[in-house]
Amino acid sequence: MRVMMTGGTGLAGSHTVRRFLAAGYSVRLLVRSAQKVREIFDPLGIGIPEKDVIVGDITDADSVERAMEGCDAVYHGAALVSMRRAMAKTVLETNARGVEFVVGGAVRRGLPSIVYVSSSSIFFTPGCTPIHLDMPIAPGTTAYAQSKAQGEREVRRMQEEGAPIRVSYPTGIVGPDDPGLSDANAALYIFFKQTGITTSSGYQIVDARDLAELHLRLLELPEGSARYVAAGPFLDWPETYRVLDEITGTRLWRFPMPGPPLRVLGTIGDWLKRIHDFEFPLTRDAMEYATQWPGCSGERTTRELGIQFRDAYETYTDTVRWLYRSGHLQARHVGLLAED
Ligand SMILES: NC(=O)c1ccc[n+]([C@@H]2O[C@H](COP(=O)([O-])OP(=O)(O)OC[C@H]3O[C@@H](n4cnc5c(N)ncnc54)[C@H](OP(=O)(O)O)[C@@H]3O)[C@@H](O)[C@H]2O)c1
């Protein structure tokens, strides 16, 4: 069975490619750079035949169709994530077209298994109860959040018409071997390199390797559509820093700040971006997540699909060690983890 995959050069996608291959599937990657595929997979001893690397774009219907030719299933994990105001329109258009061309294209071809990566954050509104899949979809305040909400509505519509789309809803995806520095790994990098804050609520992660395992189970479901949360440990902020201190044997610099002033800072960040556009996630939206995230349980995913979400110690140890070995962090940041 050959699976057409988007997002294979990202954090979640590259781990999912590895998991699908290990399970015996063939993959066909739709990517923007064939060179990047070689850089990621060659060092791992994974050779992906040239004919199965299609250079294109999820916004280009022709390349999506070419990539899907001869495939039996589809995994759509690509999405454009940007905090810059100037990118808002592109983010909305890219992620909408991705769902339309990749998921919609797979449905039109009648493929029996389609895996789509949504986000647990699409349900979040400030002050909401713990996240569960029956909650209404929140409208989203940033272009990225709006694009994921829009994608979710489109996917639900196709599911209601009987399409076999299986959706994962990850919390912050953290893990080693990140081809770039994906959102939640970038946050971890910021805690070590720039600034740390302890505030209300906490940080909920899912290990990219556990998410890949979930994607395999979703791919292999015998029939129908499905929706499963991918949620690992939810630690409050002081506990998150305590774990990072413990695994590194250092003490990360952080200062306490209550939620309300942080959210005001986020609003100021939104305004500053109107004058000087920057990528740093100082936005109202990011501060609401950081200070008011209510948690999300992966219990049903474990019970029904047998996915065991690993604990924060293992994920943070492997990820921080990788951040060091890949040159993102220096020995003085990671303490004990710099030693073999
Ligand atoms: N990161 C999180 O914490 C988080 C949380 C919840 C949900 N999610 C969702 O999980 C999925 C994977 O996230 P991630 O953090 O692993 O992603 P990532 O590391 O940021 O990688 C994004 C992937 O999408 C590809 N991509 C972006 N725009 C594209 C385009 N126009 N055409 C083709 N490919 C394109 C990228 O290709 P290039 O390598 O060419 O850039 C890359 O392979 C996304 O759908 C995201 O919305 C992420």
Short mmCIF file of C-alpha atoms and ligand atoms in Angstrom, two decimals:
data_model
loop_
_atom_site.label_atom_id
_atom_site.label_comp_id
_atom_site.label_asym_id
_atom_site.label_seq_id
_atom_site.Cartn_x
_atom_site.Cartn_y
_atom_site.Cartn_z
CA MET A 1 0.00 0.00 0.00
CA ARG A 2 1.36 3.40 -1.00
CA VAL A 3 0.49 6.49 1.04
CA MET A 4 0.65 9.98 -0.44
CA MET A 5 1.91 12.29 2.30
CA THR A 6 2.13 16.06 2.74
CA GLY A 7 4.16 17.72 5.51
CA GLY A 8 6.76 14.90 5.42
CA THR A 9 9.55 17.46 5.88
CA GLY A 10 8.02 18.83 9.11
CA LEU A 11 8.25 17.57 12.70
CA ALA A 12 5.05 15.50 12.92
CA GLY A 13 5.22 14.49 9.25
CA SER A 14 8.83 13.25 9.24
CA HIS A 15 8.15 11.04 12.26
CA THR A 16 4.98 9.80 10.58
CA VAL A 17 6.91 8.99 7.37
CA ARG A 18 9.39 6.97 9.46
CA ARG A 19 6.58 5.14 11.27
CA PHE A 20 4.68 4.30 8.06
CA LEU A 21 7.86 2.98 6.41
CA ALA A 22 8.75 0.92 9.49
CA ALA A 23 5.27 -0.61 9.36
CA GLY A 24 5.90 -1.71 5.77
CA TYR A 25 4.06 0.92 3.76
CA SER A 26 5.48 2.74 0.74
CA VAL A 27 5.24 6.51 0.75
CA ARG A 28 4.97 9.19 -1.93
CA LEU A 29 5.95 12.62 -0.62
CA LEU A 30 4.59 15.90 -1.96
CA VAL A 31 7.26 18.42 -0.95
CA ARG A 32 8.52 21.87 -1.81
CA SER A 33 12.17 20.75 -1.84
CA ALA A 34 13.58 17.35 -2.88
CA GLN A 35 16.93 18.42 -1.41
CA LYS A 36 15.29 18.77 2.03
CA VAL A 37 13.96 15.20 1.77
CA ARG A 38 17.49 13.93 1.18
CA GLU A 39 18.90 16.01 4.05
CA ILE A 40 16.31 14.63 6.47
CA PHE A 41 16.11 10.98 5.50
CA ASP A 42 19.55 10.07 4.05
CA PRO A 43 21.35 10.40 7.43
CA LEU A 44 18.74 8.03 8.90
CA GLY A 45 19.56 5.46 6.22
CA ILE A 46 16.13 5.93 4.66
CA GLY A 47 16.29 6.20 0.90
CA ILE A 48 13.08 7.45 -0.67
CA PRO A 49 13.11 6.70 -4.43
CA GLU A 50 13.16 9.82 -6.62
CA LYS A 51 9.92 8.81 -8.31
CA ASP A 52 8.22 9.00 -4.91
CA VAL A 53 9.36 12.55 -4.21
CA ILE A 54 7.05 14.92 -6.05
CA VAL A 55 8.11 18.55 -5.97
CA GLY A 56 5.05 20.77 -5.79
CA ASP A 57 2.84 22.60 -3.38
CA ILE A 58 -0.43 21.88 -1.56
CA THR A 59 -1.85 25.01 -3.20
CA ASP A 60 -1.15 23.63 -6.67
CA ALA A 61 -3.90 21.20 -7.70
CA ASP A 62 -1.80 19.69 -10.54
CA SER A 63 1.09 18.68 -8.31
CA VAL A 64 -1.31 17.28 -5.69
CA GLU A 65 -3.01 15.18 -8.38
CA ARG A 66 0.35 13.97 -9.71
CA ALA A 67 1.45 12.98 -6.20
CA MET A 68 -1.78 11.05 -5.59
CA GLU A 69 -1.51 9.05 -8.82
CA GLY A 70 -1.28 5.33 -7.96
CA CYS A 71 -1.61 5.87 -4.20
CA ASP A 72 -4.02 3.94 -1.99
CA ALA A 73 -4.27 6.32 0.98
CA VAL A 74 -3.45 9.91 1.94
CA TYR A 75 -1.92 11.63 4.97
CA HIS A 76 -2.35 15.43 5.02
CA GLY A 77 -0.10 16.99 7.66
CA ALA A 78 1.20 20.07 5.85
CA ALA A 79 0.14 23.49 7.08
CA LEU A 80 1.65 26.92 6.95
CA VAL A 81 2.27 28.37 10.41
CA SER A 82 3.31 32.01 10.74
CA MET A 83 2.87 34.66 13.42
CA ARG A 84 3.59 37.53 11.02
CA ARG A 85 0.72 39.83 10.11
CA ALA A 86 1.99 40.13 6.54
CA MET A 87 1.54 36.36 6.14
CA ALA A 88 -2.09 36.23 7.29
CA LYS A 89 -3.68 36.04 3.84
CA THR A 90 -1.15 33.46 2.62
CA VAL A 91 -1.70 31.32 5.72
CA LEU A 92 -5.47 31.35 5.24
CA GLU A 93 -5.24 30.57 1.52
CA THR A 94 -2.55 27.89 1.81
CA ASN A 95 -4.24 25.92 4.56
CA ALA A 96 -7.69 26.18 2.95
CA ARG A 97 -6.38 25.01 -0.44
CA GLY A 98 -4.44 22.22 1.26
CA VAL A 99 -7.64 20.75 2.67
CA GLU A 100 -9.54 21.34 -0.55
CA PHE A 101 -6.93 19.80 -2.89
CA VAL A 102 -5.36 17.10 -0.71
CA VAL A 103 -8.21 15.86 1.50
CA GLY A 104 -10.92 16.79 -1.04
CA GLY A 105 -8.86 15.22 -3.87
CA ALA A 106 -8.48 11.97 -1.93
CA VAL A 107 -12.23 11.90 -1.26
CA ARG A 108 -13.02 12.49 -4.94
CA ARG A 109 -10.76 9.56 -5.84
CA GLY A 110 -12.66 7.37 -3.37
CA LEU A 111 -9.54 6.44 -1.37
CA PRO A 112 -10.45 4.26 1.61
CA SER A 113 -8.18 5.85 4.24
CA ILE A 114 -7.43 9.57 4.62
CA VAL A 115 -5.57 10.89 7.67
CA TYR A 116 -5.80 14.62 8.44
CA VAL A 117 -3.92 16.55 11.15
CA SER A 118 -6.13 19.13 12.84
CA SER A 119 -5.34 20.74 16.25
CA SER A 120 -6.80 20.52 19.74
CA SER A 121 -6.55 24.31 19.86
CA ILE A 122 -9.45 24.71 17.41
CA PHE A 123 -11.80 24.19 20.38
CA PHE A 124 -10.11 26.70 22.68
CA THR A 125 -11.74 29.90 23.86
CA PRO A 126 -10.56 31.81 26.96
CA GLY A 127 -12.30 30.45 30.07
CA CYS A 128 -13.52 27.26 28.37
CA THR A 129 -13.81 23.87 30.10
CA PRO A 130 -11.22 21.10 29.41
CA ILE A 131 -11.06 20.42 25.68
CA HIS A 132 -13.11 17.55 24.24
CA LEU A 133 -14.15 16.68 20.71
CA ASP A 134 -17.84 17.53 21.12
CA MET A 135 -17.12 21.18 21.83
CA PRO A 136 -18.02 23.77 19.20
CA ILE A 137 -15.23 24.85 16.86
CA ALA A 138 -13.89 28.21 18.04
CA PRO A 139 -13.69 30.92 15.36
CA GLY A 140 -9.96 31.64 16.06
CA THR A 141 -8.41 35.07 16.28
CA THR A 142 -5.18 34.58 14.28
CA ALA A 143 -5.03 33.64 10.62
CA TYR A 144 -3.50 30.25 11.51
CA ALA A 145 -6.23 29.45 14.07
CA GLN A 146 -8.90 30.58 11.60
CA SER A 147 -7.38 28.44 8.86
CA LYS A 148 -7.39 25.33 11.08
CA ALA A 149 -11.00 26.04 12.13
CA GLN A 150 -11.99 26.45 8.49
CA GLY A 151 -10.18 23.20 7.56
CA GLU A 152 -11.98 21.40 10.36
CA ARG A 153 -15.41 22.59 9.17
CA GLU A 154 -14.62 21.42 5.64
CA VAL A 155 -13.37 18.03 6.84
CA ARG A 156 -16.46 17.56 9.05
CA ARG A 157 -18.69 18.31 6.09
CA MET A 158 -16.93 15.61 4.04
CA GLN A 159 -17.08 13.16 6.98
CA GLU A 160 -20.83 13.73 7.27
CA GLU A 161 -21.15 12.78 3.60
CA GLY A 162 -19.43 9.48 4.43
CA ALA A 163 -15.77 10.21 3.59
CA PRO A 164 -13.32 7.94 5.50
CA ILE A 165 -11.32 10.80 6.99
CA ARG A 166 -9.51 10.07 10.24
CA VAL A 167 -8.53 13.17 12.18
CA SER A 168 -5.88 13.67 14.88
CA TYR A 169 -6.09 16.66 17.27
CA PRO A 170 -2.59 17.25 18.69
CA THR A 171 -1.67 19.52 21.59
CA GLY A 172 1.81 21.16 21.33
CA ILE A 173 3.98 18.76 19.29
CA VAL A 174 7.41 18.28 20.86
CA GLY A 175 10.11 15.81 19.89
CA PRO A 176 13.64 15.19 18.65
CA ASP A 177 14.83 15.10 15.02
CA ASP A 178 12.87 18.17 13.98
CA PRO A 179 13.82 19.14 10.41
CA GLY A 180 13.14 22.79 11.28
CA LEU A 181 12.06 24.24 14.58
CA SER A 182 8.37 23.57 14.74
CA ASP A 183 6.06 25.68 16.93
CA ALA A 184 6.21 23.89 20.31
CA ASN A 185 9.89 22.92 19.93
CA ALA A 186 10.56 26.61 19.21
CA ALA A 187 8.81 27.51 22.48
CA LEU A 188 11.12 25.12 24.33
CA TYR A 189 14.11 26.73 22.64
CA ILE A 190 12.87 30.16 23.78
CA PHE A 191 12.58 28.95 27.43
CA PHE A 192 16.26 27.94 27.36
CA LYS A 193 17.69 30.69 25.23
CA GLN A 194 15.64 33.80 25.87
CA THR A 195 13.04 34.05 28.57
CA GLY A 196 11.00 31.90 30.88
CA ILE A 197 7.79 32.83 32.62
CA THR A 198 5.71 30.93 35.11
CA THR A 199 2.07 31.89 35.01
CA SER A 200 -1.40 30.43 35.36
CA SER A 201 -2.37 27.21 33.55
CA GLY A 202 0.49 25.19 32.01
CA TYR A 203 1.98 23.55 28.94
CA GLN A 204 0.49 20.46 27.32
CA ILE A 205 2.59 18.53 24.87
CA VAL A 206 2.42 15.40 22.79
CA ASP A 207 5.53 13.55 21.68
CA ALA A 208 5.92 13.57 17.87
CA ARG A 209 6.71 9.83 18.01
CA ASP A 210 3.43 9.06 19.83
CA LEU A 211 1.56 11.21 17.35
CA ALA A 212 3.15 9.23 14.50
CA GLU A 213 1.96 6.02 16.16
CA LEU A 214 -1.56 7.44 16.34
CA HIS A 215 -1.38 8.32 12.63
CA LEU A 216 -0.46 4.72 11.84
CA ARG A 217 -3.46 3.42 13.82
CA LEU A 218 -5.73 5.90 12.03
CA LEU A 219 -4.36 4.85 8.64
CA GLU A 220 -5.06 1.22 9.48
CA LEU A 221 -8.63 1.60 10.78
CA PRO A 222 -10.65 -0.89 8.75
CA GLU A 223 -13.33 1.58 7.67
CA GLY A 224 -15.15 4.84 8.26
CA SER A 225 -14.19 8.19 9.70
CA ALA A 226 -12.71 8.84 13.14
CA ARG A 227 -11.57 11.65 15.44
CA TYR A 228 -8.95 11.24 18.17
CA VAL A 229 -7.15 13.64 20.47
CA ALA A 230 -3.32 13.40 20.64
CA ALA A 231 -2.64 14.78 24.10
CA GLY A 232 0.30 13.92 26.32
CA PRO A 233 1.22 15.30 29.73
CA PHE A 234 -0.25 18.60 30.93
CA LEU A 235 2.08 20.13 33.52
CA ASP A 236 1.53 23.49 35.16
CA TRP A 237 4.28 26.02 34.40
CA PRO A 238 6.27 25.63 37.65
CA GLU A 239 6.21 21.85 37.17
CA THR A 240 7.32 22.20 33.52
CA TYR A 241 10.36 24.22 34.62
CA ARG A 242 11.03 21.81 37.49
CA VAL A 243 11.23 18.91 35.01
CA LEU A 244 13.54 20.90 32.70
CA ASP A 245 15.75 21.83 35.69
CA GLU A 246 15.88 18.22 36.81
CA ILE A 247 16.83 16.68 33.47
CA THR A 248 19.52 19.27 32.79
CA GLY A 249 20.78 19.65 36.39
CA THR A 250 20.67 23.43 35.86
CA ARG A 251 18.18 26.08 36.85
CA LEU A 252 16.39 27.79 34.00
CA TRP A 253 15.87 31.50 34.44
CA ARG A 254 12.18 32.38 34.79
CA PHE A 255 10.06 34.93 36.50
CA PRO A 256 6.47 34.67 37.69
CA MET A 257 3.82 36.80 36.07
CA PRO A 258 0.04 36.48 36.48
CA GLY A 259 -2.12 35.82 33.44
CA PRO A 260 -3.86 39.22 33.04
CA PRO A 261 -0.71 41.36 32.48
CA LEU A 262 0.69 38.72 30.12
CA ARG A 263 -2.48 38.88 28.05
CA VAL A 264 -2.19 42.69 27.98
CA LEU A 265 1.39 42.24 26.73
CA GLY A 266 0.01 39.95 24.02
CA THR A 267 -2.40 42.69 22.94
CA ILE A 268 0.50 45.16 22.85
CA GLY A 269 2.44 42.61 20.74
CA ASP A 270 -0.47 42.50 18.26
CA TRP A 271 -0.30 46.30 17.97
CA LEU A 272 3.49 46.35 17.63
CA LYS A 273 3.21 43.89 14.76
CA ARG A 274 1.22 46.51 12.87
CA ILE A 275 4.27 48.79 13.01
CA HIS A 276 7.07 46.24 12.84
CA ASP A 277 6.10 42.73 11.76
CA PHE A 278 8.01 40.03 13.69
CA GLU A 279 7.75 36.24 14.09
CA PHE A 280 8.19 36.06 17.93
CA PRO A 281 4.91 34.63 19.36
CA LEU A 282 4.02 37.67 21.49
CA THR A 283 0.36 37.78 20.48
CA ARG A 284 -2.87 37.99 22.45
CA ASP A 285 -3.78 34.61 21.10
CA ALA A 286 -0.51 32.93 22.22
CA MET A 287 -0.77 34.52 25.68
CA GLU A 288 -4.35 33.28 26.07
CA TYR A 289 -3.21 29.72 25.30
CA ALA A 290 -0.23 30.06 27.64
CA THR A 291 -2.24 31.40 30.58
CA GLN A 292 -5.68 29.82 30.13
CA TRP A 293 -5.22 26.42 28.46
CA PRO A 294 -7.74 24.17 30.27
CA GLY A 295 -6.14 20.80 29.42
CA CYS A 296 -7.26 18.02 27.14
CA SER A 297 -7.41 14.30 27.85
CA GLY A 298 -6.00 11.61 25.58
CA GLU A 299 -7.59 8.89 27.72
CA ARG A 300 -10.04 7.74 25.02
CA THR A 301 -7.21 7.51 22.47
CA THR A 302 -5.26 5.28 24.85
CA ARG A 303 -8.29 3.16 25.75
CA GLU A 304 -9.62 2.63 22.22
CA LEU A 305 -6.45 2.65 20.11
CA GLY A 306 -3.85 1.59 22.66
CA ILE A 307 -1.68 4.69 22.20
CA GLN A 308 0.49 5.23 25.29
CA PHE A 309 1.53 8.88 25.52
CA ARG A 310 5.00 8.99 27.00
CA ASP A 311 5.78 11.09 30.06
CA ALA A 312 7.23 14.59 30.01
CA TYR A 313 10.64 13.45 31.30
CA GLU A 314 11.28 11.24 28.29
CA THR A 315 10.01 13.71 25.71
CA TYR A 316 11.85 16.69 27.18
CA THR A 317 15.08 14.71 27.71
CA ASP A 318 15.20 13.47 24.13
CA THR A 319 14.15 16.82 22.68
CA VAL A 320 16.51 19.01 24.71
CA ARG A 321 19.38 16.61 23.99
CA TRP A 322 18.53 16.87 20.29
CA LEU A 323 18.34 20.70 20.51
CA TYR A 324 21.92 20.55 21.84
CA ARG A 325 23.27 18.00 19.36
CA SER A 326 21.75 19.85 16.41
CA GLY A 327 23.42 23.08 17.51
CA HIS A 328 20.31 25.01 18.57
CA LEU A 329 21.41 25.06 22.24
CA GLN A 330 24.87 25.13 23.79
CA ALA A 331 26.33 22.94 26.54
CA ARG A 332 25.81 25.69 29.14
CA HIS A 333 22.05 25.58 28.45
CA VAL A 334 21.54 21.84 28.68
CA GLY A 335 23.92 20.92 31.54
CA LEU A 336 23.88 17.16 32.14
CA LEU A 337 22.34 16.47 28.75
CA ALA A 338 25.51 17.67 27.01
CA GLU A 339 27.28 14.61 28.42
CA ASP A 340 26.92 11.26 26.69
N1 LIG B 1 3.37 22.26 16.03
C1 LIG B 1 2.38 22.09 16.87
O1 LIG B 1 2.55 22.22 18.09
C2 LIG B 1 1.00 21.72 16.33
C3 LIG B 1 -0.06 21.59 17.25
C4 LIG B 1 -1.31 21.17 16.77
C5 LIG B 1 -1.49 20.90 15.41
N2 LIG B 1 -0.45 21.06 14.55
C6 LIG B 1 -0.64 20.71 13.13
O2 LIG B 1 0.18 19.57 12.87
C7 LIG B 1 0.62 19.57 11.51
C8 LIG B 1 2.12 19.38 11.49
O3 LIG B 1 2.70 20.41 12.26
P1 LIG B 1 4.28 20.48 12.48
O4 LIG B 1 4.50 21.44 13.61
O5 LIG B 1 4.86 19.14 12.53
O6 LIG B 1 4.69 21.18 11.12
P2 LIG B 1 6.04 21.86 10.67
O7 LIG B 1 7.20 21.19 11.33
O8 LIG B 1 5.88 23.35 10.81
O9 LIG B 1 6.05 21.48 9.13
C9 LIG B 1 5.09 21.95 8.26
C10 LIG B 1 5.13 21.09 7.03
O10 LIG B 1 4.17 21.60 6.08
C11 LIG B 1 4.86 21.82 4.85
N3 LIG B 1 4.23 22.89 4.08
C12 LIG B 1 3.92 24.13 4.50
N4 LIG B 1 3.37 24.84 3.50
C13 LIG B 1 3.35 24.02 2.42
C14 LIG B 1 2.93 24.16 1.08
N5 LIG B 1 2.40 25.32 0.64
N6 LIG B 1 3.03 23.10 0.24
C15 LIG B 1 3.58 21.93 0.66
N7 LIG B 1 4.00 21.73 1.93
C16 LIG B 1 3.90 22.77 2.79
C17 LIG B 1 6.28 22.14 5.24
O11 LIG B 1 7.13 22.03 4.13
P3 LIG B 1 8.60 22.74 4.08
O12 LIG B 1 9.52 21.77 4.77
O13 LIG B 1 8.85 22.93 2.64
O14 LIG B 1 8.48 24.04 4.83
C18 LIG B 1 6.50 21.11 6.33
O15 LIG B 1 6.73 19.84 5.76
C19 LIG B 1 0.12 20.88 10.92
O16 LIG B 1 -1.06 20.60 10.20
C20 LIG B 1 -0.19 21.76 12.12
O17 LIG B 1 -1.23 22.66 11.84
C21 LIG B 1 0.79 21.47 14.97
#
